XYZ file of C-alpha atoms in Angstrom:
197
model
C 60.830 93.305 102.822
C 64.239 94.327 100.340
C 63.719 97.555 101.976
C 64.026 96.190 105.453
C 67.018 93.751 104.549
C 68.460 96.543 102.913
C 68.758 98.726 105.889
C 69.612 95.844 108.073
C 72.672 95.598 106.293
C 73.606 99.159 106.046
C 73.253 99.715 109.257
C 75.165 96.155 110.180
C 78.200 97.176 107.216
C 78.152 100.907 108.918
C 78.892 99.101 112.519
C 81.398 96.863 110.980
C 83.654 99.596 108.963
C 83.514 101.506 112.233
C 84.887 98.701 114.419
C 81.665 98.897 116.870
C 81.023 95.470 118.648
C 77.566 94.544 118.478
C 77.270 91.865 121.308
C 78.752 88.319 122.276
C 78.416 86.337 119.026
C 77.943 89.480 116.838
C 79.348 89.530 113.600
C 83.295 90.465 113.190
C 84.452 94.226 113.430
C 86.750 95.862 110.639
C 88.818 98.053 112.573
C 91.550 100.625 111.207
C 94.194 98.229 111.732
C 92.865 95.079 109.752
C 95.611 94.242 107.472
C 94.721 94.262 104.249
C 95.677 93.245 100.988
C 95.259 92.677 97.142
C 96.929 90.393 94.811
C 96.455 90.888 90.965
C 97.797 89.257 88.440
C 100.867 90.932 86.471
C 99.955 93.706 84.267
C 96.386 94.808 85.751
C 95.599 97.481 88.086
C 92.920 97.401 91.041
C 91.426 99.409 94.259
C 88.660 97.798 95.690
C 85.813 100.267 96.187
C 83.454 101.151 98.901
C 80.593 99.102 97.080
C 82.948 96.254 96.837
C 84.150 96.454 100.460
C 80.312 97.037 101.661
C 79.160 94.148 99.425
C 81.801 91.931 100.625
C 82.003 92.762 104.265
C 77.933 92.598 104.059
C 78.154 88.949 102.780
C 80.517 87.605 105.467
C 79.066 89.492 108.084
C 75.297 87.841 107.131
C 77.031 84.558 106.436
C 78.975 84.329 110.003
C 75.799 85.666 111.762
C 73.393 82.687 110.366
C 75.745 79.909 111.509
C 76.274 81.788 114.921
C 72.723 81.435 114.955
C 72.608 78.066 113.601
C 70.205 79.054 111.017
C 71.946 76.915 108.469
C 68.815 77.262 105.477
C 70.433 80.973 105.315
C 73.555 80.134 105.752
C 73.626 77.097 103.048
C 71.410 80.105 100.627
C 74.898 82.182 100.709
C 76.894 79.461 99.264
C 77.913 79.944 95.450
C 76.335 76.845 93.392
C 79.166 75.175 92.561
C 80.191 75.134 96.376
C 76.716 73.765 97.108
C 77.149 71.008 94.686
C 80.131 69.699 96.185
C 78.550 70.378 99.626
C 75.072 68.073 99.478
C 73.032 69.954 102.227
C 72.573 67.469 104.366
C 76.433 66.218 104.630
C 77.414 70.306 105.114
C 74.728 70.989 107.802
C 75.736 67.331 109.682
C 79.091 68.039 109.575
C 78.883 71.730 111.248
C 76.688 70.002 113.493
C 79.387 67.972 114.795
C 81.343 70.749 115.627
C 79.087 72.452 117.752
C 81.359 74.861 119.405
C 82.204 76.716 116.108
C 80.923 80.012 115.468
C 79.019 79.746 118.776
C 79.716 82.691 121.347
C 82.617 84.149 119.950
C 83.689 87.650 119.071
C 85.059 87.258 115.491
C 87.506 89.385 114.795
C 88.539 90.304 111.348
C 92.611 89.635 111.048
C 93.359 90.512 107.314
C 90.908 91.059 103.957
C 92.791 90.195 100.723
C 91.140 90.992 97.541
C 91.691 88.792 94.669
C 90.291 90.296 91.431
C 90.095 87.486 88.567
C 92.933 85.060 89.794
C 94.305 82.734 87.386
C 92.060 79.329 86.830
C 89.447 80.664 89.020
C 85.675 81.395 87.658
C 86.118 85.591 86.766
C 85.055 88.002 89.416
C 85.891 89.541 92.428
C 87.056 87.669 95.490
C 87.512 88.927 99.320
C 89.147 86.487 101.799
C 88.111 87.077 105.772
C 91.084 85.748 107.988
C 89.140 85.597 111.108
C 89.597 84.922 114.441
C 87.206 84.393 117.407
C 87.519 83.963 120.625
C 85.222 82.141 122.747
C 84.404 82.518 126.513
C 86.151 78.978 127.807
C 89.328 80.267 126.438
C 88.926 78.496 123.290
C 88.829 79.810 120.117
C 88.350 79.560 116.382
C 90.513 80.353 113.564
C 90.199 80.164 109.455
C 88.662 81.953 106.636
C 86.060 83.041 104.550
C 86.245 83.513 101.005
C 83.253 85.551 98.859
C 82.913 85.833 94.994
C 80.937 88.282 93.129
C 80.616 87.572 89.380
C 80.427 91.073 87.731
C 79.595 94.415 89.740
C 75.528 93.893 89.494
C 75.772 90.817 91.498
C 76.069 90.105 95.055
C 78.639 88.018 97.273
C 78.146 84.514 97.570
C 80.164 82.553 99.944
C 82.918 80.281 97.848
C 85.446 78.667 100.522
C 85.201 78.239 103.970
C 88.124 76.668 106.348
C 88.083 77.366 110.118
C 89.721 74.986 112.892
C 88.872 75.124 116.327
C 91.951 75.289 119.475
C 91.403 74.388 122.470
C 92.917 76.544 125.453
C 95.514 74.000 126.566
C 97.411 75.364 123.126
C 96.662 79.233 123.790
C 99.735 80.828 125.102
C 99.078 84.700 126.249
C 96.398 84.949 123.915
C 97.606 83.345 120.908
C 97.995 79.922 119.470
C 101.225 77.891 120.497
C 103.977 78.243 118.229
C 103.539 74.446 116.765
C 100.000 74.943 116.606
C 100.312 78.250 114.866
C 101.705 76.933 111.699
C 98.640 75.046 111.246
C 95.957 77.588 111.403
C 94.508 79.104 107.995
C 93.875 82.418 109.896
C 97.325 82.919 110.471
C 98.173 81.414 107.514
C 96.320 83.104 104.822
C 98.583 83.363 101.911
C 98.057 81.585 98.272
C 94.385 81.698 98.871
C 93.520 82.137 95.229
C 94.638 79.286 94.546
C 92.593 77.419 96.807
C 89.357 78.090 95.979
């Protein structure tokens, strides 16, 4: 069974890092153009590597698939402990619930990854934040981001901060949000993340 999940998510990370789609409500693509980015604190070095970027990518891409799903067991298994204990099951499942529409038949599209290894008052690790974007077929779409932690190198990705908002198609202009609307958004947004944990 490892075996099988294993290649599952080779195969899924290998699709992602070469920007194939893999159908209506697949997970997001990381195409050559993402922008990406890493923050450090003063005075240390870092270059995420291909294990980190697999790992991480892996993570969001299993984590964005379950709620497309609307397996939420899985989904609520990816969040890191201390996220689940502010986040009683039942309240975090009820209130995804009530927004029905996210994560449901959109495209997600990966806008920017920023890495954040061990920021300042934040439990030590690795962090990658997914700005995301996806758009849905009633001209709708979502917006936010995904944050994943990974404790030390042996360990995997757990999901640690989630924010997405949803806008409706009256405030699309040409494809993107409205320029009112578009300070708002956490996916276009994105900065100080590692502070927000």
């Amino acid at each position: 069974m490892a075996i099988d999940r294993a290649v599952r998510i080779t195969v899924l990370v290998a699709a992602l890092i070469a920007g194939i789609p893999l159908a209506s409500g697949a997970p997001p693509t990381l195409a050559p153009g993402v922008e990406r980015e890493t923050i450090v604190p003063e005075g240390k070095g870092f270059k995420a590597t291909a294990v980190d970027e697999e790992g991480a990518i892996g993570r969001f891409a299993e984590y964005t698939l379950a709620l497309a799903r609307r397996d939420y067991s899985a989904a609520y298994a990816m969040l890191r402990l201390s996220f689940q204990a502010a986040n009683p099951r039942l309240e975090w499942e009820m209130n995804l619930r009530k927004r029905d529409a996210l994560w449901a038949d959109g495209q997600i599209r990966i806008l920017r990854l920023s890495w954040y290894p061990d920021p300042a008052g934040q439990p030590s690790g690795l962090y990658a934040a997914f700005d995301f974007r996806g758009d849905r077929k009633d001209g709708s779409m979502d917006c936010g981001y995904v944050v994943v932690h990974r404790s030390d190198p042996a360990s995997a990705f757990t999901v640690v901060r989630v924010d997405t908002s949803e806008v409706p198609p009256d405030l699309i202009e040409d494809g993107v949000p409205k320029a009112d609307v578009l300070r708002q958004l956490p996916c276009y947004l994105g900065k100080g993340l590692a502070t927000a944990f």
